[in-house]
Coordinates of C-alpha atoms in Angstrom, one line a residue:
X38 CA 76.6 77.9 118.8
X39 CA 80.3 76.8 119.2
X40 CA 81.7 76.6 122.6
X41 CA 85.4 76.4 123.7
X42 CA 87.6 75.5 126.5
X43 CA 88.8 78.2 128.9
X44 CA 89.5 77.5 132.4
X45 CA 87.8 80.3 134.8
X46 CA 90.9 81.3 136.2
X47 CA 92.0 83.0 132.9
X48 CA 88.7 84.8 132.6
X49 CA 89.1 86.1 136.1
X50 CA 92.8 87.4 135.1
X51 CA 90.9 89.2 132.2
X52 CA 88.3 90.6 134.7
X53 CA 91.1 91.7 136.7
X54 CA 92.8 93.7 134.3
X55 CA 89.7 95.3 133.1
X56 CA 88.8 96.4 136.7
X57 CA 92.7 97.8 137.3
X58 CA 92.2 99.8 134.1
X59 CA 89.3 101.5 135.8
X60 CA 86.7 100.2 133.6
X61 CA 82.8 99.3 134.8
X62 CA 83.4 95.6 135.4
X63 CA 79.7 95.1 136.2
X64 CA 78.7 97.0 133.2
X65 CA 80.9 95.1 130.9
X66 CA 80.0 91.8 132.1
X67 CA 76.5 92.5 132.0
X68 CA 76.4 93.1 128.2
X69 CA 77.3 89.4 127.9
X70 CA 74.7 88.5 130.5
X71 CA 77.4 87.5 133.1
X72 CA 77.9 88.4 136.8
X73 CA 81.3 88.6 138.7
X74 CA 80.0 86.0 141.3
X75 CA 79.5 83.4 138.7
X76 CA 83.3 83.6 137.5
X77 CA 84.3 81.1 140.1
X78 CA 81.6 78.4 138.8
X79 CA 82.9 75.2 137.5
X80 CA 80.0 74.9 135.0
X81 CA 80.5 78.3 133.5
X82 CA 80.4 77.7 129.8
X83 CA 80.7 80.7 127.2
X84 CA 80.1 80.3 123.6
X85 CA 83.0 81.7 121.3
X86 CA 80.9 84.6 120.2
X87 CA 80.1 85.6 123.8
X88 CA 83.9 85.5 124.5
X89 CA 84.6 87.3 121.3
X90 CA 82.2 90.2 122.4
X91 CA 83.7 90.3 125.9
X92 CA 87.4 90.9 124.5
X93 CA 86.4 93.3 121.9
X94 CA 84.1 95.2 124.5
X95 CA 87.1 95.2 127.1
X96 CA 89.6 96.7 124.6
X97 CA 87.1 99.2 123.7
X98 CA 86.0 100.3 127.3
X99 CA 89.7 100.5 128.3
X100 CA 90.8 102.0 125.2
X101 CA 93.9 99.6 125.4
X102 CA 95.1 98.2 122.2
X103 CA 97.6 96.3 123.7
X104 CA 95.1 94.3 125.9
X105 CA 96.4 90.8 124.7
X106 CA 99.9 91.7 125.9
X107 CA 98.7 92.9 129.3
X108 CA 96.5 89.8 130.0
X109 CA 99.5 87.6 128.8
X110 CA 101.6 89.2 131.4
X111 CA 99.4 88.7 134.1
X112 CA 99.4 84.8 133.3
X113 CA 102.2 83.3 135.2
X114 CA 103.1 79.7 135.6
X115 CA 100.8 79.0 138.8
X116 CA 97.7 80.0 136.6
X117 CA 98.0 77.1 134.3
X118 CA 97.2 74.4 136.7
X119 CA 98.7 70.8 136.2
X120 CA 100.1 71.7 132.9
X121 CA 101.9 74.6 134.5
X122 CA 103.2 72.4 137.2
X123 CA 104.4 69.7 134.8
X124 CA 106.3 72.2 132.8
X125 CA 108.1 73.5 136.0
X126 CA 109.4 69.8 136.5
X127 CA 110.5 69.3 132.8
X128 CA 114.1 68.3 132.5
X129 CA 114.8 70.3 129.4
X130 CA 113.2 73.3 127.3
X131 CA 112.6 70.7 124.6
X132 CA 110.7 68.4 127.0
X133 CA 108.4 71.4 128.2
X134 CA 107.8 72.6 124.8
X135 CA 106.7 69.3 123.6
X136 CA 104.6 68.8 126.9
X137 CA 102.7 72.1 126.0
X138 CA 102.2 71.1 122.4
X139 CA 100.6 67.8 123.5
X140 CA 98.2 69.2 126.4
X141 CA 97.5 72.9 125.4
X142 CA 94.0 71.6 124.7
X143 CA 93.2 71.0 128.4
X144 CA 93.9 74.8 128.9
X145 CA 92.2 76.1 126.0
X146 CA 90.9 75.2 122.6
X147 CA 91.4 78.7 121.1
X148 CA 95.0 78.1 119.8
X149 CA 97.1 75.1 118.9
X150 CA 100.8 74.7 119.5
X151 CA 103.6 73.1 117.5
X152 CA 107.2 72.7 118.1
X153 CA 108.7 73.1 114.6
X154 CA 112.4 72.5 113.8
X155 CA 113.4 74.3 110.6
X156 CA 116.2 76.3 109.0
X157 CA 118.3 75.7 112.3
X158 CA 115.8 77.0 114.5
X159 CA 113.5 75.4 117.2
X160 CA 110.3 77.4 116.8
X161 CA 107.1 77.1 119.1
X162 CA 104.4 78.0 116.5
X163 CA 101.0 79.3 117.7
X164 CA 98.0 79.2 115.5
X165 CA 94.2 79.7 115.8
X166 CA 92.4 76.4 116.7
X167 CA 89.2 77.9 116.4
X168 CA 87.8 80.7 114.2
X169 CA 88.8 83.8 116.3
X170 CA 87.8 86.7 114.1
X171 CA 88.5 90.1 115.5
X172 CA 90.2 88.7 118.7
X173 CA 92.8 86.8 117.2
X174 CA 95.6 89.3 117.7
X175 CA 94.8 90.0 121.3
X176 CA 94.3 86.1 122.0
X177 CA 97.7 85.1 120.3
X178 CA 99.5 87.8 122.1
X179 CA 98.2 86.8 125.5
X180 CA 99.0 83.0 124.8
X181 CA 102.5 83.7 123.5
X182 CA 103.5 86.0 126.4
X183 CA 101.8 83.4 129.1
X184 CA 103.9 80.5 127.6
X185 CA 107.1 82.8 127.3
X186 CA 106.5 83.4 131.4
X187 CA 106.4 79.7 131.9
X188 CA 109.7 79.2 130.2
X189 CA 111.2 82.1 131.7
X190 CA 110.2 80.5 135.0
X191 CA 111.8 77.2 134.2
X192 CA 114.9 78.6 133.2
X193 CA 115.2 81.1 136.2
X194 CA 115.2 83.7 133.4
X195 CA 118.7 82.4 132.3
X196 CA 117.6 81.6 128.5
X197 CA 115.8 84.5 126.8
X198 CA 114.1 83.8 123.7
X199 CA 116.0 84.7 120.6
X200 CA 113.0 86.4 118.9
X201 CA 109.2 86.6 118.9
X202 CA 107.2 86.7 115.7
X203 CA 103.7 88.0 115.0
X204 CA 101.9 87.3 111.8
X205 CA 100.1 90.7 111.7
X206 CA 101.1 94.3 111.1
X207 CA 103.4 96.2 113.4
X208 CA 101.2 98.0 116.1
X209 CA 101.8 101.4 117.3
X210 CA 102.4 99.5 120.8
X211 CA 105.3 97.6 119.2
X212 CA 107.7 99.2 121.9
X213 CA 105.8 97.5 124.8
X214 CA 105.8 94.2 123.0
X215 CA 109.6 94.5 123.0
X216 CA 109.8 95.6 126.6
X217 CA 107.6 92.6 127.6
X218 CA 109.3 89.9 125.4
X219 CA 112.8 91.2 126.2
X220 CA 114.1 90.2 122.9
X221 CA 113.7 91.0 119.1
X222 CA 109.9 91.1 118.0
X223 CA 109.3 90.6 114.4
X224 CA 105.8 91.6 112.7
X225 CA 104.2 90.9 109.2
X226 CA 105.7 87.2 109.6
X227 CA 104.2 84.2 108.2
X228 CA 103.8 82.6 111.6
X229 CA 103.2 83.6 115.2
X230 CA 105.3 82.3 118.0
X231 CA 108.8 82.5 119.3
X232 CA 112.4 81.0 118.5
X233 CA 113.6 78.9 121.4
X234 CA 117.5 79.4 122.3
X235 CA 119.1 76.7 120.3
X236 CA 122.2 76.4 122.3
X237 CA 120.3 75.5 125.5
X238 CA 117.1 73.6 124.3
X239 CA 118.4 70.5 125.4
X240 CA 120.5 71.6 128.6
X241 CA 119.3 70.0 131.9
X242 CA 117.2 72.4 134.0
X243 CA 117.9 73.3 137.5
X244 CA 114.1 73.3 138.4
X245 CA 113.7 69.7 136.9
X246 CA 112.2 66.9 138.9
X247 CA 111.8 64.0 136.8
X248 CA 109.3 61.8 139.1
X249 CA 107.0 64.9 139.5
X250 CA 107.0 65.3 135.9
X251 CA 106.3 61.7 135.3
X252 CA 103.2 61.5 137.8
X253 CA 101.8 64.9 136.5
X254 CA 102.0 63.8 132.8
X255 CA 100.1 60.7 133.8
X256 CA 97.2 63.0 135.1
X257 CA 97.5 64.9 131.9
X258 CA 97.1 61.8 129.9
X259 CA 94.2 60.8 131.3
X260 CA 92.4 64.2 131.3
X261 CA 93.3 64.5 127.4
X262 CA 91.7 61.2 126.9
X263 CA 88.5 62.1 128.8
X264 CA 88.3 65.5 126.8
X265 CA 88.8 63.7 123.5
X266 CA 86.1 61.5 124.4
X267 CA 83.8 64.3 125.3
X268 CA 84.2 66.6 122.5
X269 CA 82.0 66.4 119.2
X270 CA 83.5 64.8 116.3
X271 CA 82.7 68.1 114.2
X272 CA 84.7 70.3 116.7
X273 CA 87.5 67.8 116.3
X274 CA 87.2 68.0 112.6
X275 CA 87.1 71.6 112.4
X276 CA 90.3 71.7 114.7
X277 CA 92.2 69.6 112.3
X278 CA 91.3 71.7 109.3
X279 CA 92.4 74.7 111.1
X280 CA 95.5 73.4 112.1
X281 CA 96.3 72.2 108.5
X282 CA 95.3 75.2 106.8
X283 CA 97.3 75.8 103.6
X284 CA 97.1 71.9 102.8
X285 CA 93.6 70.8 104.1
X286 CA 93.4 67.1 104.4
X287 CA 90.8 65.1 102.6
X288 CA 87.8 63.2 104.2
X289 CA 89.9 60.0 103.8
X290 CA 93.0 61.5 105.4
X291 CA 91.0 63.1 108.1
X292 CA 89.2 59.7 108.8
X293 CA 92.6 58.1 109.2
X294 CA 93.8 60.6 111.8
X295 CA 90.8 59.8 114.0
X296 CA 91.2 55.8 113.2
X297 CA 88.0 55.9 111.5
X298 CA 86.8 54.8 108.1
X299 CA 85.5 57.6 105.9
X300 CA 82.1 56.1 106.1
X301 CA 82.1 56.1 109.7
X302 CA 83.3 59.8 110.1
X303 CA 80.8 60.7 107.4
X304 CA 78.0 59.0 109.3
X305 CA 79.2 60.5 112.8
X306 CA 79.2 64.1 111.4
X307 CA 76.0 63.4 109.7
X308 CA 74.4 62.4 113.3
X309 CA 75.6 65.9 114.5
X310 CA 73.8 67.7 111.6
X311 CA 76.7 68.6 109.3
X312 CA 79.3 67.0 106.9
X313 CA 83.0 67.3 106.0
X314 CA 82.0 69.3 103.0
X315 CA 80.3 71.8 105.1
X316 CA 83.0 72.2 107.9
X317 CA 85.6 72.6 105.1
X318 CA 83.4 75.5 103.8
X319 CA 83.1 77.0 107.0
X320 CA 86.9 77.0 107.7
X321 CA 87.7 78.3 104.4
X322 CA 85.0 81.0 104.9
X323 CA 86.5 82.0 108.1
X324 CA 90.2 82.1 107.0
X325 CA 89.3 84.0 103.9
X326 CA 87.4 86.7 106.0
X327 CA 90.7 86.9 108.0
X328 CA 93.2 87.1 105.3
X329 CA 91.1 89.7 103.6
X330 CA 91.0 91.7 106.7
X331 CA 94.6 91.5 107.5
X332 CA 95.4 92.8 104.0
X333 CA 98.9 91.0 103.5
X334 CA 97.9 88.7 100.8
X335 CA 96.3 89.3 97.4
X336 CA 92.9 87.7 96.5
X337 CA 94.6 85.4 94.4
X338 CA 97.2 84.3 97.0
X339 CA 94.4 83.8 99.4
X340 CA 92.6 81.6 96.9
X341 CA 95.6 79.4 96.6
X342 CA 96.1 79.0 100.2
X343 CA 92.7 78.0 100.5
X344 CA 92.9 75.1 97.9
X345 CA 91.4 76.8 95.0
X346 CA 93.3 76.3 92.0
X347 CA 90.8 78.7 90.0
X348 CA 90.7 82.2 91.3
X349 CA 86.9 82.5 89.7
X350 CA 85.6 79.6 91.9
X351 CA 86.9 81.3 95.0
X352 CA 85.3 84.6 94.0
X353 CA 81.9 82.4 93.5
X354 CA 82.4 80.9 96.8
X355 CA 82.9 84.2 98.6
X356 CA 80.0 85.7 97.0
X357 CA 78.0 82.8 98.2
X358 CA 79.0 83.3 101.8
X359 CA 79.2 87.0 102.1
X360 CA 77.0 88.2 99.1
X361 CA 79.7 90.3 97.9
X362 CA 83.1 89.9 96.2
X363 CA 86.4 89.4 98.2
X364 CA 87.7 92.8 97.0
X365 CA 84.4 94.6 98.0
X366 CA 84.7 92.7 101.5
X367 CA 88.2 93.9 101.9
X368 CA 87.7 97.4 101.0
X369 CA 84.7 97.7 103.5
X370 CA 86.7 96.2 106.2
X371 CA 89.6 98.6 105.7
X372 CA 87.2 101.6 105.9
X373 CA 85.9 100.5 109.2

């Protein structure tokens, strides 16, 4: 059962929101075999499936489709631990963005973040780093708004984002998203994240403290090295495949990313009861389901995006995974 990284303070913020909205918190937690008293435990670990059920149930109990945005609004800079503190002391927005990109895994393994400079824009692009299924939208909304809050704090609100993009359909609560983001919000985009203000990304920040930044980043470096050493090889490979979707790396290239030989990578995955081929199949299966649910791409486009040059091969693979055709699965999901 796949586990993931999520500090207890984030979970407490989610619990606080559920309670503030008048829902039965003990009953909600009990469905996941949790108790509120355990939320402060440092050894509290949830499976990804349990977390997914918690979020889906929270949205149902509160009847709040914008749940992710409301969680993100609560995640201010001091909820992000050392990463938030280091970001506060960054000398420029660019340095902060690069810091968050490098160390986000210390706060959550649910998403990855990349600073991408393209088409004259500096984009902070957010993507699933774990198969999020039905909670992809609220998770991405929460994380994007949380990081926006950090940048707002650093700039004292003087550098509003140019725009926010979401790679899903425009929801009924789009007006709330615009209100919280305080900038243009686009939906049905091909990426999720936001555009940093180009004119100020390299300007010195008034809140900067180079010495504090340097000292804190050294701690983050040690913590990241420790986390990387503790992670299973299969989870690390799965993360790479999810990050590189649209152009999956080969076994040889993946091994090179980890400074291993292909044979060593194969042996380490085998020791964990899996293989590169199995992990690639798992990621393709997850992404195929998400694309079909979203309904923005044709079956042919989904097949191509997952590396299938022959549509028939994709259809056969999907039938093996789901025991139904891609078209039948899409129709079934749209009827829900």
